[in-house]
One Martini backbone bead per residue (centre of mass of N, CA, C, O) as a GRO file, in nm:
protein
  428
    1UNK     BB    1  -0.610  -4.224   3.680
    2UNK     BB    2  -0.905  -4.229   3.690
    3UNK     BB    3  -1.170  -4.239   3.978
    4UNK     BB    4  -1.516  -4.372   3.929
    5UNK     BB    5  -1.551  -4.514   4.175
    6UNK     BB    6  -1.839  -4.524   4.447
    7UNK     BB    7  -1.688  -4.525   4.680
    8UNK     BB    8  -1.685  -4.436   5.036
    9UNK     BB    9  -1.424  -4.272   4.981
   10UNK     BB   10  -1.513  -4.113   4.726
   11UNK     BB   11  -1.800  -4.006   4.870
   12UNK     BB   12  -1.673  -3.813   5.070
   13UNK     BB   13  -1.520  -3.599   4.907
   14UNK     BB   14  -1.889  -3.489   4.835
   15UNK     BB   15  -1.830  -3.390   5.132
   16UNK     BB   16  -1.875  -2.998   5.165
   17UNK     BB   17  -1.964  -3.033   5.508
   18UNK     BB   18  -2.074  -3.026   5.769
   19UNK     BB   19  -2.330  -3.002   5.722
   20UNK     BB   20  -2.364  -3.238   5.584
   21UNK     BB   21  -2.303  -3.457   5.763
   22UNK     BB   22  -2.541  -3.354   5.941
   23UNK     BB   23  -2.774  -3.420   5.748
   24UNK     BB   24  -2.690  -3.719   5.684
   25UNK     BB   25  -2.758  -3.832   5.936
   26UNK     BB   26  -3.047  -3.728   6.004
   27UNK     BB   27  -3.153  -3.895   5.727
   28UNK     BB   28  -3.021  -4.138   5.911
   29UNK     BB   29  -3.093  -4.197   6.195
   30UNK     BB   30  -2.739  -4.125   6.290
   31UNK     BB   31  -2.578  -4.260   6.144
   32UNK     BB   32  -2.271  -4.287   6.050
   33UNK     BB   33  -2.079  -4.216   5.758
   34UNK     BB   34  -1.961  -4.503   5.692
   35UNK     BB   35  -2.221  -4.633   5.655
   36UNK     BB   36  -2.391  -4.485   5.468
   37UNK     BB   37  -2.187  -4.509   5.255
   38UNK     BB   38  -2.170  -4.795   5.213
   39UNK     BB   39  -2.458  -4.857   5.140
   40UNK     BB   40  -2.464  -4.695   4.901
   41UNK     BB   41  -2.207  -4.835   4.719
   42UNK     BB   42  -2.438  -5.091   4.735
   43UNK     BB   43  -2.698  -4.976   4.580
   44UNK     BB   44  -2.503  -4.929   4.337
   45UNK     BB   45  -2.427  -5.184   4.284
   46UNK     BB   46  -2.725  -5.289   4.197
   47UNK     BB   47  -2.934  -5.401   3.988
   48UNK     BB   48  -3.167  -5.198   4.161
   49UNK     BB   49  -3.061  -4.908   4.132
   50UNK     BB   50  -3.288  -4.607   4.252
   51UNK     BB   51  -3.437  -4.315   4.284
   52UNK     BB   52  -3.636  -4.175   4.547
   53UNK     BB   53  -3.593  -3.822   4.560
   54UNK     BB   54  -3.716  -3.746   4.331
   55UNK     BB   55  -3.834  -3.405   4.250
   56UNK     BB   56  -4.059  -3.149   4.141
   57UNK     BB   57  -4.126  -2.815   3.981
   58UNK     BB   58  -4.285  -2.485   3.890
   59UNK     BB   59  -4.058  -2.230   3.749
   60UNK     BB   60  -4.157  -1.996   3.539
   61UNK     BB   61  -4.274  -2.273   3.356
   62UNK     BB   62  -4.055  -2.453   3.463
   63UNK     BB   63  -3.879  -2.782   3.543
   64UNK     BB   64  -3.780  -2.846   3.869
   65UNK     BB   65  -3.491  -3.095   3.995
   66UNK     BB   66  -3.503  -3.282   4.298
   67UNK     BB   67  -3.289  -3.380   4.600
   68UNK     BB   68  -3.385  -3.453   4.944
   69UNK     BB   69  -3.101  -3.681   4.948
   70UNK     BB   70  -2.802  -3.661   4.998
   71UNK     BB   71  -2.691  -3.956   4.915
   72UNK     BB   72  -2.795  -3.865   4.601
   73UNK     BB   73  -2.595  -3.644   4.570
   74UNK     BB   74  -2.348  -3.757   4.573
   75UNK     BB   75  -2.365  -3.924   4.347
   76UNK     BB   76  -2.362  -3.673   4.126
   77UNK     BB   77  -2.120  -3.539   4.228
   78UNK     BB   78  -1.933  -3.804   4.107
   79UNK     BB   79  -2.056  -3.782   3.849
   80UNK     BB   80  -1.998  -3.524   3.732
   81UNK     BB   81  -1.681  -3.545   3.809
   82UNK     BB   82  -1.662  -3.747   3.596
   83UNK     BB   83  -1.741  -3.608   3.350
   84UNK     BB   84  -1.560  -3.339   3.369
   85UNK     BB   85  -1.286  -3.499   3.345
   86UNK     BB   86  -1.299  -3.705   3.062
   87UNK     BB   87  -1.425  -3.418   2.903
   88UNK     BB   88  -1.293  -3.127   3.025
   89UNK     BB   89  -1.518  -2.945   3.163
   90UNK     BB   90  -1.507  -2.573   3.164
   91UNK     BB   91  -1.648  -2.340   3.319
   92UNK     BB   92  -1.697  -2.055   3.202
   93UNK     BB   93  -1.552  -1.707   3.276
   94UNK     BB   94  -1.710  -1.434   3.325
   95UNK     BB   95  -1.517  -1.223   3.408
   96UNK     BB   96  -1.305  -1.279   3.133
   97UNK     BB   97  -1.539  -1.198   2.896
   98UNK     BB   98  -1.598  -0.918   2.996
   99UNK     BB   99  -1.291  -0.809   2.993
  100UNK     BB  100  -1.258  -0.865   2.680
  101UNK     BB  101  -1.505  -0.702   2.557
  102UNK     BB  102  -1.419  -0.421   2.670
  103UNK     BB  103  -1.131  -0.446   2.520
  104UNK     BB  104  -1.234  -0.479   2.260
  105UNK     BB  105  -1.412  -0.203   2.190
  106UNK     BB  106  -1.188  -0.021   2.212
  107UNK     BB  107  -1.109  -0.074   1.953
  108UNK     BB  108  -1.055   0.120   1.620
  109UNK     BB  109  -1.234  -0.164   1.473
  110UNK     BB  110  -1.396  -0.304   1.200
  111UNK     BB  111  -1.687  -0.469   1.322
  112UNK     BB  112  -1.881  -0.779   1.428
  113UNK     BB  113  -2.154  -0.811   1.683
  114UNK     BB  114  -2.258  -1.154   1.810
  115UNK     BB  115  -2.559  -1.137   2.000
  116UNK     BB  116  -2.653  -1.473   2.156
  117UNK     BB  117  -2.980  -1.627   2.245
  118UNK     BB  118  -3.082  -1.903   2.396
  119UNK     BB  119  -3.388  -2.079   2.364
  120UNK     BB  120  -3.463  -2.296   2.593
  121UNK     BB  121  -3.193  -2.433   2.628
  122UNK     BB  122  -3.269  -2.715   2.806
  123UNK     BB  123  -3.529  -2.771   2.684
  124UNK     BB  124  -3.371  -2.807   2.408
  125UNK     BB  125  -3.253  -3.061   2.537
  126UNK     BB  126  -3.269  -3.395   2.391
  127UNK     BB  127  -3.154  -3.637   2.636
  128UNK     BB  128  -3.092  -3.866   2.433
  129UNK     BB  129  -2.901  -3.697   2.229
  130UNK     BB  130  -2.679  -3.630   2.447
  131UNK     BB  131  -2.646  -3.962   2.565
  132UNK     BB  132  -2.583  -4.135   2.370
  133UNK     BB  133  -2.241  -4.062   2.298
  134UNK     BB  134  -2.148  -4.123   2.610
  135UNK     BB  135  -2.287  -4.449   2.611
  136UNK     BB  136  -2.131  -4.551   2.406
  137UNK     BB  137  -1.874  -4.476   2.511
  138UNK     BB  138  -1.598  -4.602   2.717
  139UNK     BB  139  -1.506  -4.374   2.919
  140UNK     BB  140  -1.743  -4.458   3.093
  141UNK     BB  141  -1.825  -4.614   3.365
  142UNK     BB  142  -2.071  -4.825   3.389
  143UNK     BB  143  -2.176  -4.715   3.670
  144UNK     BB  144  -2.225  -4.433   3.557
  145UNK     BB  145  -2.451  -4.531   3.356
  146UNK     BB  146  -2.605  -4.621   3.489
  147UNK     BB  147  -2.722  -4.375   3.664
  148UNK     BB  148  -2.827  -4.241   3.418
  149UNK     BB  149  -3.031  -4.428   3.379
  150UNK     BB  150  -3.189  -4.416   3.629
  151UNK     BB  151  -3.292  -4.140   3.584
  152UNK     BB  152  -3.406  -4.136   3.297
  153UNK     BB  153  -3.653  -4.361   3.434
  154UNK     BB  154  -3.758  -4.161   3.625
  155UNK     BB  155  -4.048  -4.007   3.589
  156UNK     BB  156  -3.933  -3.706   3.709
  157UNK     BB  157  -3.793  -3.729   3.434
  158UNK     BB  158  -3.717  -3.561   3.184
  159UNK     BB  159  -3.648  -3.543   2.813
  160UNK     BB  160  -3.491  -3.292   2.938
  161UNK     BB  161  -3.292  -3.100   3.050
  162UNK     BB  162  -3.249  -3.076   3.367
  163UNK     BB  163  -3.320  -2.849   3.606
  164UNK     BB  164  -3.118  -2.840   3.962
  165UNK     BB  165  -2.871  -3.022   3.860
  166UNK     BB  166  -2.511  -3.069   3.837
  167UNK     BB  167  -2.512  -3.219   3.548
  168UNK     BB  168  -2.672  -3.028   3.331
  169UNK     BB  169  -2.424  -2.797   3.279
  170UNK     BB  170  -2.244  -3.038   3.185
  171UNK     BB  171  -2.395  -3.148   2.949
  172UNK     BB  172  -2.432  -2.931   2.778
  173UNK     BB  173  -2.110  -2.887   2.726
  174UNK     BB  174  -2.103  -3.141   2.564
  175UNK     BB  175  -2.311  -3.045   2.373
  176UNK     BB  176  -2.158  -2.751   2.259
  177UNK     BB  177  -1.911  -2.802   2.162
  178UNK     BB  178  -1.896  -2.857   1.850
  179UNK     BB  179  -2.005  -2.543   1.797
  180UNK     BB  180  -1.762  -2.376   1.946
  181UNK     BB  181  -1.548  -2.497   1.769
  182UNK     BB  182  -1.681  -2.396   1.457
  183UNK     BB  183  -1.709  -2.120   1.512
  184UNK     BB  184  -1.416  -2.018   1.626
  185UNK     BB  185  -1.255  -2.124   1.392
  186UNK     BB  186  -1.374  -1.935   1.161
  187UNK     BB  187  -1.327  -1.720   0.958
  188UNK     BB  188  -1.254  -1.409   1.114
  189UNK     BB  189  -1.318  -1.505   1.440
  190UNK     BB  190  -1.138  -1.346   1.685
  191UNK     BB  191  -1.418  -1.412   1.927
  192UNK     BB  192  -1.522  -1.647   2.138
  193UNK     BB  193  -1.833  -1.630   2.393
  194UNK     BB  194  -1.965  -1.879   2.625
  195UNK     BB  195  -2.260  -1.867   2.846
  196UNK     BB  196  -2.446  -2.098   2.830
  197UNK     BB  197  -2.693  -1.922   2.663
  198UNK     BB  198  -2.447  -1.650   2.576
  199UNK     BB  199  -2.345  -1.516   2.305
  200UNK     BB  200  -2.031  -1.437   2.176
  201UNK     BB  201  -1.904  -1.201   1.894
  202UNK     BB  202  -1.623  -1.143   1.655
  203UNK     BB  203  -1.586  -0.985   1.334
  204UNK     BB  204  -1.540  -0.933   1.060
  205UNK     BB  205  -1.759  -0.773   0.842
  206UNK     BB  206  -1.786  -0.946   0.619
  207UNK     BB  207  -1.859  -1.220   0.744
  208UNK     BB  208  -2.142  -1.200   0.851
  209UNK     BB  209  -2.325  -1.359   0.677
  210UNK     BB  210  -2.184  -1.628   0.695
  211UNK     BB  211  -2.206  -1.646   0.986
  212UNK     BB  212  -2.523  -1.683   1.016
  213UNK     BB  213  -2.568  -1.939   0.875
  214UNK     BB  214  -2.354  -2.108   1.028
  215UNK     BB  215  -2.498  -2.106   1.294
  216UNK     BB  216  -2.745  -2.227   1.270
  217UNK     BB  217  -2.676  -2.478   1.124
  218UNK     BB  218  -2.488  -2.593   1.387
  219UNK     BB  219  -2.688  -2.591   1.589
  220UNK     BB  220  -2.834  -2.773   1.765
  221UNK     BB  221  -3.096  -3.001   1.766
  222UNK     BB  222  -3.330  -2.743   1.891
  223UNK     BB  223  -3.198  -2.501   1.853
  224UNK     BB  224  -3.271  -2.148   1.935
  225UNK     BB  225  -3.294  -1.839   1.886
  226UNK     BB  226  -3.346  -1.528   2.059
  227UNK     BB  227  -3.474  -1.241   1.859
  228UNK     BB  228  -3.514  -1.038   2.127
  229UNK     BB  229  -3.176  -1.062   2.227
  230UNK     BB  230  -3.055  -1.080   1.931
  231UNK     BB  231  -2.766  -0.952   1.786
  232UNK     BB  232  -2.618  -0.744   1.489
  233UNK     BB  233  -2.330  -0.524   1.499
  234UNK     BB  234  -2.207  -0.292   1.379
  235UNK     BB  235  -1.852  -0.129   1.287
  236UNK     BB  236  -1.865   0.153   1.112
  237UNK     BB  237  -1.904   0.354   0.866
  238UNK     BB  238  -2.123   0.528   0.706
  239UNK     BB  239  -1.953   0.600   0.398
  240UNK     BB  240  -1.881   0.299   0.428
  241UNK     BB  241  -2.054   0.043   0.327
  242UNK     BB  242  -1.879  -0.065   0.103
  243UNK     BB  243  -1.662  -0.200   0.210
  244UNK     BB  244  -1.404  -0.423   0.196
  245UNK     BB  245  -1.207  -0.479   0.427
  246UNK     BB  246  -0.999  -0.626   0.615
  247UNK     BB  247  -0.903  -0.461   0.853
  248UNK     BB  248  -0.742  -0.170   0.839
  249UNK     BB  249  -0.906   0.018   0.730
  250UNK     BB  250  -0.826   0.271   0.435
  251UNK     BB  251  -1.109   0.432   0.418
  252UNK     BB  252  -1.064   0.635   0.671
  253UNK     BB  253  -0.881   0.851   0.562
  254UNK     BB  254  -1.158   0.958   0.416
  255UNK     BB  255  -1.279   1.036   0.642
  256UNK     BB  256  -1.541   1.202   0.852
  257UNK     BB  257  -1.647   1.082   1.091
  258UNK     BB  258  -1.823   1.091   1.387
  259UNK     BB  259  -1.852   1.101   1.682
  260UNK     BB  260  -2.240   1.011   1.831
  261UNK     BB  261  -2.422   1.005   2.083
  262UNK     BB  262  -2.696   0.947   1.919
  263UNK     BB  263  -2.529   0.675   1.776
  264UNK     BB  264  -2.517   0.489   2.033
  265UNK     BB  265  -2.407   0.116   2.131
  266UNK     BB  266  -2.590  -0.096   2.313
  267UNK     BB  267  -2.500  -0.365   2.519
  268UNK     BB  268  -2.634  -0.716   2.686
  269UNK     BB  269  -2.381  -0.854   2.918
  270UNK     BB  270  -2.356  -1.026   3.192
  271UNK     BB  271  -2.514  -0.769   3.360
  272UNK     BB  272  -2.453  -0.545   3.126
  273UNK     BB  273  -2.339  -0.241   3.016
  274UNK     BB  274  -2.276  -0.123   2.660
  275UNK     BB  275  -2.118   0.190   2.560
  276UNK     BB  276  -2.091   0.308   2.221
  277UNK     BB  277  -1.951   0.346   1.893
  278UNK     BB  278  -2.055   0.285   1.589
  279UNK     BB  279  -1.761   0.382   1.513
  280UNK     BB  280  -1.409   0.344   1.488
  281UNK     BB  281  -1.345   0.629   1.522
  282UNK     BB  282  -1.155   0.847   1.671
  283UNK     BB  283  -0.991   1.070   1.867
  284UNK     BB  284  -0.778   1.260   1.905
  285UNK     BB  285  -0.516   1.141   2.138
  286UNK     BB  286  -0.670   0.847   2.137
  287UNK     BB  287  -0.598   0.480   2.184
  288UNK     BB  288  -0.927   0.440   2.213
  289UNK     BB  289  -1.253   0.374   2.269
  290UNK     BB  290  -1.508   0.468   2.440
  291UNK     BB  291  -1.648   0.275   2.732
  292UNK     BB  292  -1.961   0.236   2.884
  293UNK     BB  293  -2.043   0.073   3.227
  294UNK     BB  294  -2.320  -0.068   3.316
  295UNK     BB  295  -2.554  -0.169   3.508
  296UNK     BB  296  -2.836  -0.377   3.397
  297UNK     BB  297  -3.163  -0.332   3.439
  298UNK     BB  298  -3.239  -0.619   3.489
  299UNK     BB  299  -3.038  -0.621   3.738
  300UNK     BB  300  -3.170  -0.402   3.891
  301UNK     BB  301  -3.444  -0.506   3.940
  302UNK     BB  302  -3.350  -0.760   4.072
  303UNK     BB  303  -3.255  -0.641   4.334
  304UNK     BB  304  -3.526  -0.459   4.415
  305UNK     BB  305  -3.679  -0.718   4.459
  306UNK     BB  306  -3.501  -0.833   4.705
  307UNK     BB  307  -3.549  -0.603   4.885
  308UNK     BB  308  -3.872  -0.664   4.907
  309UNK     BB  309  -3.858  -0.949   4.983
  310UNK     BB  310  -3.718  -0.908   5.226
  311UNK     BB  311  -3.926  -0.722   5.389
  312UNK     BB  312  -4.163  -0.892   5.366
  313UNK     BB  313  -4.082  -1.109   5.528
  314UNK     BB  314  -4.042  -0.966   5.794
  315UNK     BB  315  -4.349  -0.898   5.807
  316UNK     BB  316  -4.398  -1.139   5.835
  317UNK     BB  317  -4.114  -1.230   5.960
  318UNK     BB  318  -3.973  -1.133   6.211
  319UNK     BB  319  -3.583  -1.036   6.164
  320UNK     BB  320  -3.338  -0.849   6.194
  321UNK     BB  321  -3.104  -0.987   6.146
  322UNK     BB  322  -3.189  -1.139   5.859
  323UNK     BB  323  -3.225  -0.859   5.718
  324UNK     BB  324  -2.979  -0.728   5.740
  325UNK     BB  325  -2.773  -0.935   5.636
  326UNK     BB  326  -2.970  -0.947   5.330
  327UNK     BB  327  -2.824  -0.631   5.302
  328UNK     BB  328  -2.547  -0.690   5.331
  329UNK     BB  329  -2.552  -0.893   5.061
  330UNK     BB  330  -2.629  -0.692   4.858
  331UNK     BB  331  -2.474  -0.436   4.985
  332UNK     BB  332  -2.189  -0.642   4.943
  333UNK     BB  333  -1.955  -0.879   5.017
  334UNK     BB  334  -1.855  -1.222   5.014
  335UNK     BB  335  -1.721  -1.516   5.222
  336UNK     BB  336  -1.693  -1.841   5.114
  337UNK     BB  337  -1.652  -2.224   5.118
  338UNK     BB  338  -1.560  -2.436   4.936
  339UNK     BB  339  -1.519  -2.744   5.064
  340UNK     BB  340  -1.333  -2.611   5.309
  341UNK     BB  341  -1.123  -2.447   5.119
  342UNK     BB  342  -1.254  -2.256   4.886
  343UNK     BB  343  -1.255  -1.931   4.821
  344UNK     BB  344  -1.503  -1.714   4.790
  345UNK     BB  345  -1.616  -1.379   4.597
  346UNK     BB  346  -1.883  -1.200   4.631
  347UNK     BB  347  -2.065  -0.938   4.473
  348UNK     BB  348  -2.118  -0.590   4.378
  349UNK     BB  349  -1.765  -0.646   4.306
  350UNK     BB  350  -1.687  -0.934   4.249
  351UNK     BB  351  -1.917  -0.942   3.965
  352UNK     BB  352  -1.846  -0.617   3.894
  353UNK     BB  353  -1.594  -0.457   3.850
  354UNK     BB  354  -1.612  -0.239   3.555
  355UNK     BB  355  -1.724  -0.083   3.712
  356UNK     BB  356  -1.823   0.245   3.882
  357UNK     BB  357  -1.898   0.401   4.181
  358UNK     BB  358  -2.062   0.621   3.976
  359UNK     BB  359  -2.279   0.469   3.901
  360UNK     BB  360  -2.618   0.505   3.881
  361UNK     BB  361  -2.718   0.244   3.947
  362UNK     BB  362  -2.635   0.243   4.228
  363UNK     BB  363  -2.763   0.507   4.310
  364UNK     BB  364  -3.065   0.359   4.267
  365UNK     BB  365  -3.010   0.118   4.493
  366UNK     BB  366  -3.003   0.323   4.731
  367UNK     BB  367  -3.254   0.473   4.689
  368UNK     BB  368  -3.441   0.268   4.723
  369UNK     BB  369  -3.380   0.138   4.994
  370UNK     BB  370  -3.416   0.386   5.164
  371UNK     BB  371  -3.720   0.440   5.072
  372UNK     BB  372  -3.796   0.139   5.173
  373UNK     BB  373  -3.733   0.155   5.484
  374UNK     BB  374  -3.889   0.473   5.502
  375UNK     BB  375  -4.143   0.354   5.476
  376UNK     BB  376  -4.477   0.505   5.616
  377UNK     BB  377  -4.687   0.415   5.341
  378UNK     BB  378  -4.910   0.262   5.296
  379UNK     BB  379  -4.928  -0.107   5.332
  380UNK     BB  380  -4.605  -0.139   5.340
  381UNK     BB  381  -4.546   0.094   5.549
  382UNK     BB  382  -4.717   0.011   5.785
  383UNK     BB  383  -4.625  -0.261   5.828
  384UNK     BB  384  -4.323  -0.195   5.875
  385UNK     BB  385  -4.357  -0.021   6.117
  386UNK     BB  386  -4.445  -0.252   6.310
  387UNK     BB  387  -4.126  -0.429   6.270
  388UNK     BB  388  -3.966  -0.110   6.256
  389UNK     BB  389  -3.765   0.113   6.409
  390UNK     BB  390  -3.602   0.402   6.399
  391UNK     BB  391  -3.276   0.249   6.453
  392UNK     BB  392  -3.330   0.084   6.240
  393UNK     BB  393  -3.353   0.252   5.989
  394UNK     BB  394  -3.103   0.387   6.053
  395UNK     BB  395  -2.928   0.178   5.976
  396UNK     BB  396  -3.050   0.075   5.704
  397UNK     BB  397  -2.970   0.322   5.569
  398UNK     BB  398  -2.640   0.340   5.562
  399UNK     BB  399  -2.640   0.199   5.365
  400UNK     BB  400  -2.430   0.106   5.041
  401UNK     BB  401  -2.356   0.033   4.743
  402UNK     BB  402  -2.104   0.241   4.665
  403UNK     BB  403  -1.977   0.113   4.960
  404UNK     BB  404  -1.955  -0.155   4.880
  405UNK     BB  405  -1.784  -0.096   4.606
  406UNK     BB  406  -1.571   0.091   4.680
  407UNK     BB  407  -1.456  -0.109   4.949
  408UNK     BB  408  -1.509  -0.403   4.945
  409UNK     BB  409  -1.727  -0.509   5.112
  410UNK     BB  410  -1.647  -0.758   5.344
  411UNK     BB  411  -1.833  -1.093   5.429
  412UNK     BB  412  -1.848  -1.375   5.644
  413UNK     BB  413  -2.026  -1.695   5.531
  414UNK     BB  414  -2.180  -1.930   5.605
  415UNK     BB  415  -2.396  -2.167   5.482
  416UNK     BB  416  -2.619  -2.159   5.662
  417UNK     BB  417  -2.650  -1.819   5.620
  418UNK     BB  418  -2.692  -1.815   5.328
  419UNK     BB  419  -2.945  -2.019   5.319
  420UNK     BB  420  -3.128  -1.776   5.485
  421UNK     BB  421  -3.095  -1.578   5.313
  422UNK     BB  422  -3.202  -1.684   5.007
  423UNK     BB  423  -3.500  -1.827   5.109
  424UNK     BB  424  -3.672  -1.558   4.950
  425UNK     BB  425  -3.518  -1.582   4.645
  426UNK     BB  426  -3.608  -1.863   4.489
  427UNK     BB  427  -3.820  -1.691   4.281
  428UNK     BB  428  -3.620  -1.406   4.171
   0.00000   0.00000   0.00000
């Protein structure tokens, strides 16, 4: 049986490194950790129990909320554990559902794909009605209840999920659940697939009406979908507009059509360019449809500007330790711990394994950084000057994202390092 009890022992667990460690002591005048965790415990405890360091920032016309003391994270921390656990919340897999869209793709099968992004996620989810079926509900334990409304009361705390703590994600996904479960089920849909605000759906071509109702249908109260970056893409014959079929379709015996690449549908999901054709038919020879992967020009852009910004940061504040770092960070693979156990690995193998070292993104972003680094020209290019010589130049140019991602250049990296290399993109 769950403990959801907020106790010291239980507090402690919680506390996910060293860094921690030292954090809440310095926090909290020097006190050792099974004071501070205990006084905790007794706060959490009483009646008039409220958070004191929430603060608020906008971040992109976005409202994010933050909290300064580690002591309030870690209650959070349990709460989140607590409901995570309860209601059996785990977030999708990216990498799971890209390999298997990747998979859908090749089958030589006429289908159609429903990729659909929810506008203002977030902010479109109003937290009373999140919470409502939450609280009314006995599975959570009353002080978790009360630490939630502690929250909800707190004048710095929005009307819907705020970004930033980490409890938002799991709100979502429990009030996501319903619509997953309803849409997953209809008839017709073999595949579908929601990375927190990014949904994709495979179903067979005729139920296609029937589903474009069901969904908006059935979203959540307040959640529309974003029209300029939801599609609803057909693969079918072109000869056959009219077929009826359902799946293994027979008029397909009588097609001539073939593929034809200036015919070809390109599909933008989480960090990918898929690039197909239009059509079901293969070549003949060949047991399923061509399918090229490149890395998404939006994920490009995003990589470009974080190079830019690594550079500038230095011309302000010379460090070329930590700009080094902060490239080879970009341009290949990281090892950190979570909570002193748990190995991950990051970066631009293993974000993107469907990748080939070949994509020209890589090839685009390996040009931009070495243009990026030798430049001597214009205000950019001297003041760069001023703060890095010509072997750290040559240094840094010999990096290289296909080579970052063809070797699996993996590099281990502490927290304390992860937080000061990220700490330039904050905003981007």
């Amino acid at each position: 049986m769950l403990n959801q009890n907020f106790s010291p022992e239980n507090l402690k667990k919680f506390l996910h490194s060293k860094r921690d460690v030292r954090k809440l002591k310095k926090q909290n005048n020097g006190q050792d950790e099974h004071s501070i965790l205990t006084n905790t415990s007794y706060e959490i405890d009483s009646s008039n129990f409220t958070f004191k360091s929430l603060s608020s920032s906008i971040l992109k016309n976005k409202k994010i909320v933050r909290i300064r003391q580690l002591k309030e994270t870690i209650i959070l921390r349990k709460l989140n554990d607590n409901l995570k656990r309860i209601y059996g919340v785990k977030q999708s897999n990216r990498r799971e559902i890209t390999k298997q869209v990747f998979v859908l793709l090749k089958e030589p099968n006429p289908l159609y794909i429903v990729r659909l992004d929810i506008k203002s996620f977030f902010e479109s989810m109003d937290l009373n009605r999140v919470l409502l079926p939450i609280t009314q509900e006995t599975l959570l334990s009353p002080t978790s209840k009360k630490i939630i409304n502690a929250l909800r009361s707190n004048p710095v705390f929005p009307l819907h999920i705020p970004r930033g703590i980490n409890i938002s994600s799991t709100l979502s996904e429990i009030h996501m659940r319903k619509f997953d479960h309803i849409i997953k089920n209809q008839p017709g849909v073999y595949y579908y697939a929601r990375y927190v605000d990014d949904i994709i759906i495979f179903l067979h071509k005729d139920f296609l009406i029937t589903h474009k109702l069901e969904i908006y249908k059935h979203l959540p109260d307040g959640l529309k979908t974003h029209r300029k970056k939801s599609k609803f893409l057909p693969i079918n014959c072109r000869c056959e507009i009219k077929c009826v079929c359902v799946n293994n379709c027979r008029c397909r015996v009588k097609c001539d059509c073939l593929p034809d690449p200036n015919k070809d549908i390109t599909l933008d999901y989480l960090g990918y360019n898929f690039k197909f054709s239009d059509i079901p038919k293969i070549p003949r020879n060949t047991s399923s449809k061509n399918v090229v992967v490149t890395l998404a020009s939006r994920k490009v852009k995003r990589i470009k500007t974080r190079i830019t910004l690594a550079l500038l940061d230095h011309i302000k504040t010379p460090n070329f330790s930590l700009l080094k770092n902060r490239l080879l960070f970009l341009t290949g693979n990281c090892e950190f711990n979570i909570k002193g156990e748990f190995k991950i690995r990051s970066g631009i193998y293993y974000n993107y394994p469907l990748l080939n070292h070949n994509d020209p993104a890589l090839l685009a972003l390996t040009t931009y950084l070495r243009k990026a680094v030798h430049s001597k020209k214009g205000p950019f290019g001297k003041a760069l000057s001023n703060v890095l010589i010509n072997t750290q130049r040559s240094e840094l140019g010999r990096l290289s994202f296909i080579s970052g991602f063809k070797n699996k250049i993996t590099y281990k990296m502490s927290e304390e390092k992860l937080s000061a290399i990220k700490e330039c993109w904050k905003n981007a």
